PDB file of C-alpha atoms in Angstrom:
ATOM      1  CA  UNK J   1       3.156 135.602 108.026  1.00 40.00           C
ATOM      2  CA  UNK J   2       5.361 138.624 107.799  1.00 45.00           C
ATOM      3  CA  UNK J   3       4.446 141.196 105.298  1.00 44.00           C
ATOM      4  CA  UNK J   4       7.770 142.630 104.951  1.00 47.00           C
ATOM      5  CA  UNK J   5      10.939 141.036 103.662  1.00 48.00           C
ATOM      6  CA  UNK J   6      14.028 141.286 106.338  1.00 50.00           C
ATOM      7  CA  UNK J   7      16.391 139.514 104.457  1.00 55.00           C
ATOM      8  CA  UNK J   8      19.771 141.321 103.404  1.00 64.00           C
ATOM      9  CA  UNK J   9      18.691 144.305 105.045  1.00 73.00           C
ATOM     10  CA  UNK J  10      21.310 146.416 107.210  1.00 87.00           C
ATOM     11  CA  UNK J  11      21.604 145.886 110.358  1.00 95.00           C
ATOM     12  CA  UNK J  12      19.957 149.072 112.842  1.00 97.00           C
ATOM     13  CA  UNK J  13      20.422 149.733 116.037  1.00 97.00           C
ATOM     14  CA  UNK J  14      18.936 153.084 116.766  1.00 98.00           C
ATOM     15  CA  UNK J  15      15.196 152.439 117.843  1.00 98.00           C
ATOM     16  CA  UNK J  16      14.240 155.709 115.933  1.00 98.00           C
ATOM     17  CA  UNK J  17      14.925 154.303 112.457  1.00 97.00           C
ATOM     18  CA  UNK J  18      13.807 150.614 113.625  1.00 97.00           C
ATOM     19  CA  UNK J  19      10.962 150.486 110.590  1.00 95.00           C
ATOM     20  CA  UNK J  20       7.500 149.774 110.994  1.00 95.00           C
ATOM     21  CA  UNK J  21       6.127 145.764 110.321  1.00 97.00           C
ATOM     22  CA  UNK J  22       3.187 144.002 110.478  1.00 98.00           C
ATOM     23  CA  UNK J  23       2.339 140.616 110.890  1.00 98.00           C
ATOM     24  CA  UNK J  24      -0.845 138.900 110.894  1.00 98.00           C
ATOM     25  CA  UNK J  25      -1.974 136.151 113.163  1.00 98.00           C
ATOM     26  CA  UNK J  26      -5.195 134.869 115.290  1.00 96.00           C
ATOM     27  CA  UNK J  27      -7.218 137.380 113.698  1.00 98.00           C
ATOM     28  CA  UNK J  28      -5.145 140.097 114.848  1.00 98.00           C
ATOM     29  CA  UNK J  29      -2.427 142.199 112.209  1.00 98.00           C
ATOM     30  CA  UNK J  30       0.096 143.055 115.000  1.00 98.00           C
ATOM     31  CA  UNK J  31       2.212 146.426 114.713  1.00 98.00           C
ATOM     32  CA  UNK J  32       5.441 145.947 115.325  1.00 98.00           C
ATOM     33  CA  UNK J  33       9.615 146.825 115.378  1.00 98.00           C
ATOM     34  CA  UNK J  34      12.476 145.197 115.213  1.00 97.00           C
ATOM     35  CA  UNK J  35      16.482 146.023 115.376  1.00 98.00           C
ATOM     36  CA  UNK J  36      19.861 144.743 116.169  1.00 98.00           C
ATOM     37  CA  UNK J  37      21.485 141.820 114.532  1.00 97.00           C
ATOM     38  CA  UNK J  38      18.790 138.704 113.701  1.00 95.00           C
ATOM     39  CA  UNK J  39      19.671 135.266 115.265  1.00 93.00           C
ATOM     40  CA  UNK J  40      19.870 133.708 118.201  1.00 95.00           C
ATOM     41  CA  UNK J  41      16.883 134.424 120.727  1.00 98.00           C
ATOM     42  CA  UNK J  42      15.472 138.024 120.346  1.00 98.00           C
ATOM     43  CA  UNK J  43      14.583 140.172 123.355  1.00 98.00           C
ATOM     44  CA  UNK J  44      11.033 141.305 123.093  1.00 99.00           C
ATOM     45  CA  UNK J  45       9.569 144.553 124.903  1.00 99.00           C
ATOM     46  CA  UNK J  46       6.611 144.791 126.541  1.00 98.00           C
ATOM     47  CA  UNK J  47       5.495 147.946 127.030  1.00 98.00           C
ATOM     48  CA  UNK J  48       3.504 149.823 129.934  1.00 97.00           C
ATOM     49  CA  UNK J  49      -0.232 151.098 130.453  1.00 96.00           C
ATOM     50  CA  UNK J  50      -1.411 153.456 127.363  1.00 95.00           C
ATOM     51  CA  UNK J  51       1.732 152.804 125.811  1.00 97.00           C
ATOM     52  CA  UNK J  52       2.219 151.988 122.092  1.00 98.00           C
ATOM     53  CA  UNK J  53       5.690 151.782 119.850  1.00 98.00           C
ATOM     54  CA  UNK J  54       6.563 155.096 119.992  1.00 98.00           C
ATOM     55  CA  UNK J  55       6.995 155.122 124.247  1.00 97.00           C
ATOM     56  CA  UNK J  56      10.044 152.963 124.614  1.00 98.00           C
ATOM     57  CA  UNK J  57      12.910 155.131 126.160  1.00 98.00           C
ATOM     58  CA  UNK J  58      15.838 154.735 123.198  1.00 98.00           C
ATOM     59  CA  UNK J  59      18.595 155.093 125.559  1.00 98.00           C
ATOM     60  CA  UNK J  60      17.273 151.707 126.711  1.00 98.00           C
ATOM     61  CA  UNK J  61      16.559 149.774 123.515  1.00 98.00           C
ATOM     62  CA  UNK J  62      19.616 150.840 121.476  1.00 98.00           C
ATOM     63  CA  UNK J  63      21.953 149.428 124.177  1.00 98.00           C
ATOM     64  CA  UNK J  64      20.519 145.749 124.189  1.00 98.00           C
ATOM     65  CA  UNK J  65      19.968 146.228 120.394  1.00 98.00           C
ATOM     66  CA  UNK J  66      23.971 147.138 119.985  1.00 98.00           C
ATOM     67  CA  UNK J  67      24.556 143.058 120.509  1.00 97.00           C
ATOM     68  CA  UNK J  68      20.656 141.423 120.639  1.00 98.00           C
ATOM     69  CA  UNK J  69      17.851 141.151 118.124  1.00 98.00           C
ATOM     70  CA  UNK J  70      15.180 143.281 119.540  1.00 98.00           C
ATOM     71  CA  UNK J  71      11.123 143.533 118.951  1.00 98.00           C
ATOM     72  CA  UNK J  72       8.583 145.652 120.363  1.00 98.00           C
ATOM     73  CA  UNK J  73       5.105 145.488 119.059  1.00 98.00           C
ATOM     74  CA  UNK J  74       1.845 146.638 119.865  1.00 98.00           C
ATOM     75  CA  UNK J  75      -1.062 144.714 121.588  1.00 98.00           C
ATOM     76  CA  UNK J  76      -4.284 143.523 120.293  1.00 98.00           C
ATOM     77  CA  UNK J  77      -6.279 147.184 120.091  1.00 98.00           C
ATOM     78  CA  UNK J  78      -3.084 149.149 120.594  1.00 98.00           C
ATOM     79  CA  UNK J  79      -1.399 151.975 118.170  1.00 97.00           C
ATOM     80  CA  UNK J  80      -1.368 150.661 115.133  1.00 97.00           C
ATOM     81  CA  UNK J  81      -2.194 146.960 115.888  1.00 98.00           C
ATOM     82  CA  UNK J  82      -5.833 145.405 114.947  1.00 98.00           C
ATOM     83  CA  UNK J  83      -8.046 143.613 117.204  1.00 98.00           C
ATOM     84  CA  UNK J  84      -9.795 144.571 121.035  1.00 98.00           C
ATOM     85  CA  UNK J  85      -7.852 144.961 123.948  1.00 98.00           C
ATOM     86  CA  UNK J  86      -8.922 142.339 126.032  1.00 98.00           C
ATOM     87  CA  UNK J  87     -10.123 142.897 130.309  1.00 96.00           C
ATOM     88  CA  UNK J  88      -7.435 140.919 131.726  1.00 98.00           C
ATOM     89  CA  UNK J  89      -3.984 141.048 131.851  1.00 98.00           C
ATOM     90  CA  UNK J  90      -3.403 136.703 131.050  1.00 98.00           C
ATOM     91  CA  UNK J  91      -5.542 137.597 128.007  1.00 98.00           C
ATOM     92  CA  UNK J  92      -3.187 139.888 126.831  1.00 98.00           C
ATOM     93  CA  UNK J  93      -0.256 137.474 127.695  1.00 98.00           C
ATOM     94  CA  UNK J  94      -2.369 135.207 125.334  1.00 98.00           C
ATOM     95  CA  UNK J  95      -2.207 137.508 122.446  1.00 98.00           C
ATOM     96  CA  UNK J  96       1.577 137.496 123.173  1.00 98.00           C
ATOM     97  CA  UNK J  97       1.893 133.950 123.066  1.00 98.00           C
ATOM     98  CA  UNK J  98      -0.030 134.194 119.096  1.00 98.00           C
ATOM     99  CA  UNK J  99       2.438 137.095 118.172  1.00 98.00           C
ATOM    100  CA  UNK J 100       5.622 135.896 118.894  1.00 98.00           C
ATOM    101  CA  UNK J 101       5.197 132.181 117.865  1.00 98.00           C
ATOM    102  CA  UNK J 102       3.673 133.614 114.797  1.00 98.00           C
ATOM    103  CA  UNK J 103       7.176 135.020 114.069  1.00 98.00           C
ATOM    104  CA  UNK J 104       8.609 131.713 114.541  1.00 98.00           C
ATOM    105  CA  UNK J 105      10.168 132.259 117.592  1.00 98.00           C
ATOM    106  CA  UNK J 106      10.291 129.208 120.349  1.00 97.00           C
ATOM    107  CA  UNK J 107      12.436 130.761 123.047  1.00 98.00           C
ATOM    108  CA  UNK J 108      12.498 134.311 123.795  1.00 98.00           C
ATOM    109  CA  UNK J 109      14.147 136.418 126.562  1.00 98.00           C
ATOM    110  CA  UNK J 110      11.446 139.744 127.716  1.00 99.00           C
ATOM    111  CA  UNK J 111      12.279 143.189 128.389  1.00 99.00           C
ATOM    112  CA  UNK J 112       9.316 144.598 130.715  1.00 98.00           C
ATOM    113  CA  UNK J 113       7.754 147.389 132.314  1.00 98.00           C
ATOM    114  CA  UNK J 114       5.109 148.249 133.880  1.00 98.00           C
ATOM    115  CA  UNK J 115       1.194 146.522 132.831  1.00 98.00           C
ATOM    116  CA  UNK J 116       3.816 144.757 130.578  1.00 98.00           C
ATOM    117  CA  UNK J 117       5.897 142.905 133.508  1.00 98.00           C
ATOM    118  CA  UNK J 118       2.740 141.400 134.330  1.00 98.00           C
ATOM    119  CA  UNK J 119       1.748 140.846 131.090  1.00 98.00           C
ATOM    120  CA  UNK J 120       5.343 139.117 130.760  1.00 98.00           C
ATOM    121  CA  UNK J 121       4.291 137.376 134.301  1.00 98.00           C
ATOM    122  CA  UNK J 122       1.547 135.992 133.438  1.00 98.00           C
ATOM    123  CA  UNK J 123       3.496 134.547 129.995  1.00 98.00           C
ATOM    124  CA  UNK J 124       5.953 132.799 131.547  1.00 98.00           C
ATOM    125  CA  UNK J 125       3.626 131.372 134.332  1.00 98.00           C
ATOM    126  CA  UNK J 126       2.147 129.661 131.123  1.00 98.00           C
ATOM    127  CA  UNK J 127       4.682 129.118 129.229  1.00 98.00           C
ATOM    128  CA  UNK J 128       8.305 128.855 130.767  1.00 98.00           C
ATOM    129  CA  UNK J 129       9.538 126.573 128.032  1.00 98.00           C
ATOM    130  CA  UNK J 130       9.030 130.355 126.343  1.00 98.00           C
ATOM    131  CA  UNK J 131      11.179 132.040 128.391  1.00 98.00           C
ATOM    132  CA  UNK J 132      15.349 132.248 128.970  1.00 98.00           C
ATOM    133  CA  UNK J 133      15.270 135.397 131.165  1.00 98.00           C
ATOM    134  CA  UNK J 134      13.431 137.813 132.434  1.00 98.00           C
ATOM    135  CA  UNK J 135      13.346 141.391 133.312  1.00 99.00           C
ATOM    136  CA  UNK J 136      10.821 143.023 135.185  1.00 98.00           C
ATOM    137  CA  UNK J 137      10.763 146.833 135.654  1.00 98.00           C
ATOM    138  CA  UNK J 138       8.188 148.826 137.542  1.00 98.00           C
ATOM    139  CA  UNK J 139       5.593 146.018 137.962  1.00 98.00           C
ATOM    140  CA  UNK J 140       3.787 143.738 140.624  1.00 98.00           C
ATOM    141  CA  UNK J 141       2.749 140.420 140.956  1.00 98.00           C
ATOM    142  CA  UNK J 142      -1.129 139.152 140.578  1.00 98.00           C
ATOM    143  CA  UNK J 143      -2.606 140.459 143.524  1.00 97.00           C
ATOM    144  CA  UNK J 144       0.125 142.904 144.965  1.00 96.00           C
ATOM    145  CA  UNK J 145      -1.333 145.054 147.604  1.00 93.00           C
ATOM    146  CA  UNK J 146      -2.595 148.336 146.093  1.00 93.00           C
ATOM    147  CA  UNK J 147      -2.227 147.570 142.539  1.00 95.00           C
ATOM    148  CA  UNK J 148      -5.384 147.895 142.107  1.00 92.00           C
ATOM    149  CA  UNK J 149      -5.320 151.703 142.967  1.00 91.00           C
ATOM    150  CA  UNK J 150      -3.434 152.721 139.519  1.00 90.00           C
ATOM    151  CA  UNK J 151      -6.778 154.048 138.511  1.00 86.00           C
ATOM    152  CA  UNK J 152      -6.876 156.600 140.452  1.00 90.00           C
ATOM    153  CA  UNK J 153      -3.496 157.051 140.609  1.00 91.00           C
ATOM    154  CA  UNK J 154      -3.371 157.591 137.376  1.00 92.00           C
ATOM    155  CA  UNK J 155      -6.205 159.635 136.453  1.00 89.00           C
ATOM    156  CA  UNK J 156      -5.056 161.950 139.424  1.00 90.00           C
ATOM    157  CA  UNK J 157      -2.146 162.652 137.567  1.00 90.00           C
ATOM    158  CA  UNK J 158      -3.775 163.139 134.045  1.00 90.00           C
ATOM    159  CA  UNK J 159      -5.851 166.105 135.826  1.00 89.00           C
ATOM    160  CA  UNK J 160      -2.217 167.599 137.081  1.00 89.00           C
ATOM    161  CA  UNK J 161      -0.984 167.484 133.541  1.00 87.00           C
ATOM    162  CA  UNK J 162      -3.985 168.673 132.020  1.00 89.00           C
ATOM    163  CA  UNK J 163      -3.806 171.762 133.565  1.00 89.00           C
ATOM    164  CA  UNK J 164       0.223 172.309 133.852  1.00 87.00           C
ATOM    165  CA  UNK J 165      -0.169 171.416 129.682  1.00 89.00           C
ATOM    166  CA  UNK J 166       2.592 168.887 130.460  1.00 90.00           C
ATOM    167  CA  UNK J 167       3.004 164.902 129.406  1.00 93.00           C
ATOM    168  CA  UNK J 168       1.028 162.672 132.112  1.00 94.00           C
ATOM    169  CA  UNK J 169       4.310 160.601 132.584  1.00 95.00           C
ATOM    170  CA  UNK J 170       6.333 163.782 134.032  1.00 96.00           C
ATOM    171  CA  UNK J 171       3.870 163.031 137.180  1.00 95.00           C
ATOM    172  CA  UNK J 172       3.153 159.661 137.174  1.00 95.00           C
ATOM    173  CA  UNK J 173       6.795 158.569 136.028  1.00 97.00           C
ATOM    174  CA  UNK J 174       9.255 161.270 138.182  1.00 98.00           C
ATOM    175  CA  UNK J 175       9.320 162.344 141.143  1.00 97.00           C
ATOM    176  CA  UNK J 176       7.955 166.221 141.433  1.00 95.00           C
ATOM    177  CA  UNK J 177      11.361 167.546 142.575  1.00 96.00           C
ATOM    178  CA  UNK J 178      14.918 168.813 141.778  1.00 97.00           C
ATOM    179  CA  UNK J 179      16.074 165.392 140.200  1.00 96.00           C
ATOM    180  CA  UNK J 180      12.652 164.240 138.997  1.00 97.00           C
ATOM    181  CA  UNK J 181      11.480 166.966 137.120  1.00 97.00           C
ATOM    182  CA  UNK J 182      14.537 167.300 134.798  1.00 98.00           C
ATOM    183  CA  UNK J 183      14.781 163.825 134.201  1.00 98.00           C
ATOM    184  CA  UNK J 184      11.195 163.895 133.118  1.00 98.00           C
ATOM    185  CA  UNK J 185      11.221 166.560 130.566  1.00 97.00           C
ATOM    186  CA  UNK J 186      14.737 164.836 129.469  1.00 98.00           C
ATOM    187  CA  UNK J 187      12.642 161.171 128.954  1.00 98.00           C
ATOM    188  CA  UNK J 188       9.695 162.868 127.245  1.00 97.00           C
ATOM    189  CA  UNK J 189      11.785 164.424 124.735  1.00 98.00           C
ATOM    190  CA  UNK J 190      13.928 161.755 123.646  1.00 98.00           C
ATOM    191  CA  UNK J 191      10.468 159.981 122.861  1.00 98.00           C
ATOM    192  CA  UNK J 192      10.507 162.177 120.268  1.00 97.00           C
ATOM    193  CA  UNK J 193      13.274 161.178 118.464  1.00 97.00           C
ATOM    194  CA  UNK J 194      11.415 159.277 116.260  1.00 97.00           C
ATOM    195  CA  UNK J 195      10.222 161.601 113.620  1.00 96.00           C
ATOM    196  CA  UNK J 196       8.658 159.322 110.944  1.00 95.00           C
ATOM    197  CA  UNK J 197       6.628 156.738 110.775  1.00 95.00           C
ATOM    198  CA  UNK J 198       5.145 157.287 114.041  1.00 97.00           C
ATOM    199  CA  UNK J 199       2.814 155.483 115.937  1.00 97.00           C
ATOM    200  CA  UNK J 200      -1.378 155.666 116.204  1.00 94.00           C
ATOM    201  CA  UNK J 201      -2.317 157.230 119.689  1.00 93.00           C
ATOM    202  CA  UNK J 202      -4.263 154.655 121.544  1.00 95.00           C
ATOM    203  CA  UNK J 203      -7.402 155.173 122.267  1.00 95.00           C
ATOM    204  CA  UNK J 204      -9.262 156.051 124.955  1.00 94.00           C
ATOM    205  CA  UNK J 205     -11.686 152.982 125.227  1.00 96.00           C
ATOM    206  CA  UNK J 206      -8.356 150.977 124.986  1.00 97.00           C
ATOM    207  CA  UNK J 207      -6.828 152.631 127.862  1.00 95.00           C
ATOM    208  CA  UNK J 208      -9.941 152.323 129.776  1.00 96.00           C
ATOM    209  CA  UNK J 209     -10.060 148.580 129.383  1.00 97.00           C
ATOM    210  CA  UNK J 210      -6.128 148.121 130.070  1.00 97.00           C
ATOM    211  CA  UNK J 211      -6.956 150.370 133.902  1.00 96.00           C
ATOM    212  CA  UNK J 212      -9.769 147.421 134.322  1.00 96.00           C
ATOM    213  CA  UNK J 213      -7.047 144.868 133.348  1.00 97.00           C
ATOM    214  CA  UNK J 214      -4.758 146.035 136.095  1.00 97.00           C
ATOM    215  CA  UNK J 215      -7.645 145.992 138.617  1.00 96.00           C
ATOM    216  CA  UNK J 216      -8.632 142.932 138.019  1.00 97.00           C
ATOM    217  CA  UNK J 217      -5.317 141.589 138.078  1.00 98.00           C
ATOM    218  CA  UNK J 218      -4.582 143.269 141.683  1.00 96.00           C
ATOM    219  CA  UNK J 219      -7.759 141.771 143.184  1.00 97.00           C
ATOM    220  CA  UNK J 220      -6.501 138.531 141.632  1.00 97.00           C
ATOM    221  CA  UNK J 221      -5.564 135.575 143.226  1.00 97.00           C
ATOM    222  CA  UNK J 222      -1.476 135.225 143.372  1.00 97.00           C
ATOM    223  CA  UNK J 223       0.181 133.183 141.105  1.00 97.00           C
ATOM    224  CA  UNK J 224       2.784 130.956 142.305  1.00 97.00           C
ATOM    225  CA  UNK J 225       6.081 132.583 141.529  1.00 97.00           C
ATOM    226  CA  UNK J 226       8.237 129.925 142.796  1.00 96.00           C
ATOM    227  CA  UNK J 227       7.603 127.996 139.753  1.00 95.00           C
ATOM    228  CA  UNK J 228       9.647 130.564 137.794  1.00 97.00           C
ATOM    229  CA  UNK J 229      13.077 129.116 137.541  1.00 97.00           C
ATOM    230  CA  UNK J 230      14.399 131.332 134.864  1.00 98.00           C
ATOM    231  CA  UNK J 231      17.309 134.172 135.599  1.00 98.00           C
ATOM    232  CA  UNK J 232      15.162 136.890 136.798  1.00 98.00           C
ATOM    233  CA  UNK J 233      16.112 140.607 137.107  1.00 99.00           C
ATOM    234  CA  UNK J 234      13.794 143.025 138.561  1.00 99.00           C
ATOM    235  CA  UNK J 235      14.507 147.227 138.831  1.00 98.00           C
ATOM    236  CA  UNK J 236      12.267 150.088 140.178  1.00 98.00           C
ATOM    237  CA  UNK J 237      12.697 153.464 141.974  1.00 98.00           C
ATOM    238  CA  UNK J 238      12.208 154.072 145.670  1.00 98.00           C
ATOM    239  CA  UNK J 239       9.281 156.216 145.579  1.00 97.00           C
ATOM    240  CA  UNK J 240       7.325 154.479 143.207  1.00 97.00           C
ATOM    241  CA  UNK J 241       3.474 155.562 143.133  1.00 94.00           C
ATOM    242  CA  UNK J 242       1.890 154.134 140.450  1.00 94.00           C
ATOM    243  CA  UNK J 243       2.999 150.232 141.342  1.00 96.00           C
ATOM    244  CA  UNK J 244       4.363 150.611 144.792  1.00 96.00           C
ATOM    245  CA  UNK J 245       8.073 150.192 145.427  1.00 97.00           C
ATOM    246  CA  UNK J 246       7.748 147.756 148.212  1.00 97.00           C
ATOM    247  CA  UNK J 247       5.962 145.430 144.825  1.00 97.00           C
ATOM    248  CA  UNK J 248       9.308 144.699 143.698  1.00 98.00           C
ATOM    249  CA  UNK J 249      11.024 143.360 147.123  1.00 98.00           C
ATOM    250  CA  UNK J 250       7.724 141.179 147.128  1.00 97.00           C
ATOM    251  CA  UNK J 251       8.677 139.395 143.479  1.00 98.00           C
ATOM    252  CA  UNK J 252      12.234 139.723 144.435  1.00 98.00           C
ATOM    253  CA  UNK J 253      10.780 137.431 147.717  1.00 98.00           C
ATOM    254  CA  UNK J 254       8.806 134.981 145.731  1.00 97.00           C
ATOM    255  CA  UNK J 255      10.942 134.337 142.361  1.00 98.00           C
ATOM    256  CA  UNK J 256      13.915 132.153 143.620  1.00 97.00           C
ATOM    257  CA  UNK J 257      17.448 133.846 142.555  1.00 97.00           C
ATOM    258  CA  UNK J 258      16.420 136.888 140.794  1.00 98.00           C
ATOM    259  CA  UNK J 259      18.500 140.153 141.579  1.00 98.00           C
ATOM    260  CA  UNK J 260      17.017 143.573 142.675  1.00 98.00           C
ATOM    261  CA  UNK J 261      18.308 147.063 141.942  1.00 98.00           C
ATOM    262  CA  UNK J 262      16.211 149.385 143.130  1.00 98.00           C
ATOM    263  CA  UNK J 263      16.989 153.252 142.276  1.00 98.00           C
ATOM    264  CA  UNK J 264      17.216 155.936 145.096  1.00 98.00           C
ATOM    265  CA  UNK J 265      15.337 159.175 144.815  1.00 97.00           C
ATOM    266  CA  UNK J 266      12.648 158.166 141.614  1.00 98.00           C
ATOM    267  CA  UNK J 267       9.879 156.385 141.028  1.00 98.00           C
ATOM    268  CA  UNK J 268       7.969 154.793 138.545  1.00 98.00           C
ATOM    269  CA  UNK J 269      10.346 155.637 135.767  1.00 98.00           C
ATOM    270  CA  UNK J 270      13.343 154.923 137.485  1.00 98.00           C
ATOM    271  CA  UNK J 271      14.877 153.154 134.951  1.00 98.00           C
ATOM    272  CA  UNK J 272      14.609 156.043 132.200  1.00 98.00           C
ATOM    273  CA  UNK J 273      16.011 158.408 134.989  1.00 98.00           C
ATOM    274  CA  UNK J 274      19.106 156.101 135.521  1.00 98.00           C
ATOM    275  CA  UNK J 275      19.462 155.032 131.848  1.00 98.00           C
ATOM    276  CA  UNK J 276      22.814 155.568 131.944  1.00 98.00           C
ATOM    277  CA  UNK J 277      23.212 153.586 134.930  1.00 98.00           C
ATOM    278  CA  UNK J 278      20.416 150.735 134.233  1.00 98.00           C
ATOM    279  CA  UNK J 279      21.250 150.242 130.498  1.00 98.00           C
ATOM    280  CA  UNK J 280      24.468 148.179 130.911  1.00 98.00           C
ATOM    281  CA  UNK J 281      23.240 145.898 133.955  1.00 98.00           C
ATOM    282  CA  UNK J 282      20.765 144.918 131.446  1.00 98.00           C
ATOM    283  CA  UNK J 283      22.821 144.683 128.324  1.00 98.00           C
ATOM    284  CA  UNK J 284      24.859 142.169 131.059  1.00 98.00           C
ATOM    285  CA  UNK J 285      21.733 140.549 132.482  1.00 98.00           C
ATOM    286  CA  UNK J 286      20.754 139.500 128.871  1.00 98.00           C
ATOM    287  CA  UNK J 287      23.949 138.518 127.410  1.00 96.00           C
ATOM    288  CA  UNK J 288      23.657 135.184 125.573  1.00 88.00           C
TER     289      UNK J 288
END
């Protein structure tokens, strides 16, 4: 159960003074945040590669949490969260599952980007009773072609930031040019918003096993999308290098009815660089 009473409590909708819960279950005491008005079916975040509470963009959180009960958390071995993070990425849709029924929740809709729209893939392939809708930013299915090259993708970039002393995600989320570059010292800062109660760094063993997650899961065998009936809506940038662009036409292909936006001139982070723009299709999408 919940250690923390959230009865009679105002109601918050800025994601830097969401407070800090925890909540125990499978072994595991999950970190984790909530905001916006309880009832009804919450939306719950999942959040990308290396990523713990303190990465969610707030000019995309607040907007859904204006009119939606919102939770992000931490996985298993994550920030502030107990527990191992597991090798594969339906493991990790496992620990999920434990987390959110925990809080007594029997339909959800999910918020996702990144390791975490396949995390949220690989929940609903599961579980669809789970699910009402689904949003999928910057991710792949099982098995897309190349996602197993995040790796070095990834550690590529680290090295650039290392020695420009800037934050990995200005490379691997932005585009390196007149748009990009802005946009990504704009994101990083706003991160920053938060100024108490901030989250653990994760670790680098935990990051380590997350990059094998993702490999595993694009050498994977496909799942069968088709079976996912629910209202899907799926966004990502043009020039997307981390979990190639042409990733999202390919679930846009295979899950029946969803909708597509995809963002010109940005990548990975597309959606942070077109908050403004992004936001309210997905305050829409989402609407009970």
């Amino acid at each position: 159960m919940s250690d923390n009473d959230t009865q009679n409590e105002p109601v918050i909708t800025s994601y830097a003074q969401a407070p800090a819960r925890t909540l125990s279950a499978g072994g595991v005491t999950y970190a984790y945040r909530e905001l916006g008005p309880k009832g009804g079916i919450p939306v719950v975040f999942f959040v990308h590669l290396a990523a713990t509470l303190d990465n969610w963009d707030p000019r995309i959180i607040d907007p859904v949490a204006q009119g939606r009960h919102v939770i992000a958390f931490d996985q298993p071995g994550v920030g502030a969260s107990t527990g191992q993070v597991p090798d594969s990425v339906e493991a990790m849709a496992d620990d999920a599952y434990t987390f959110i029924t925990a809080l007594g929740f029997d339909k959800i809709d999910i918020f996702s980007f990144s390791l975490g729209g396949m995390i949220a893939q690989a929940l609903v392939v599961k579980h669809p009773e789970l699910v009402r809708k689904l949003v999928l930013t910057g991710t792949g299915p099982k098995g897309g072609k190349d996602i197993d090259k995040v790796t070095g993708t990834t550690y590529a970039d680290m090295l650039r930031a290392l020695l420009t002393r800037s934050d990995p995600k200005e490379f691997l989320f932005f585009n390196r040019d007149a748009a990009g570059k802005p946009a990504a010292r704009a994101f990083v800062d706003r991160l920053s918003e938060r100024t108490e109660d901030r989250d653990a760094n994760i670790k680098v063993k935990a990051f380590q096993t997350q990059l094998k997650a993702i490999k595993k899961w694009g050498r994977g065998t496909p799942d069968d999308l088709s079976k996912i009936t629910q209202p899907t809506l799926i966004a990502n940038g043009d020039n997307d290098r981390m979990v190639p662009s042409v990733l999202s036409n390919d679930l846009h292909e295979r899950i029946k009815g969803s909708e597509l936006v995809i963002y010109p001139d940005s990548g990975h982070g597309a959606i942070f660089q077109y908050h403004e723009e992004f936001a309210p299709v997905a305050v829409e999408f989402l609407a009970p």
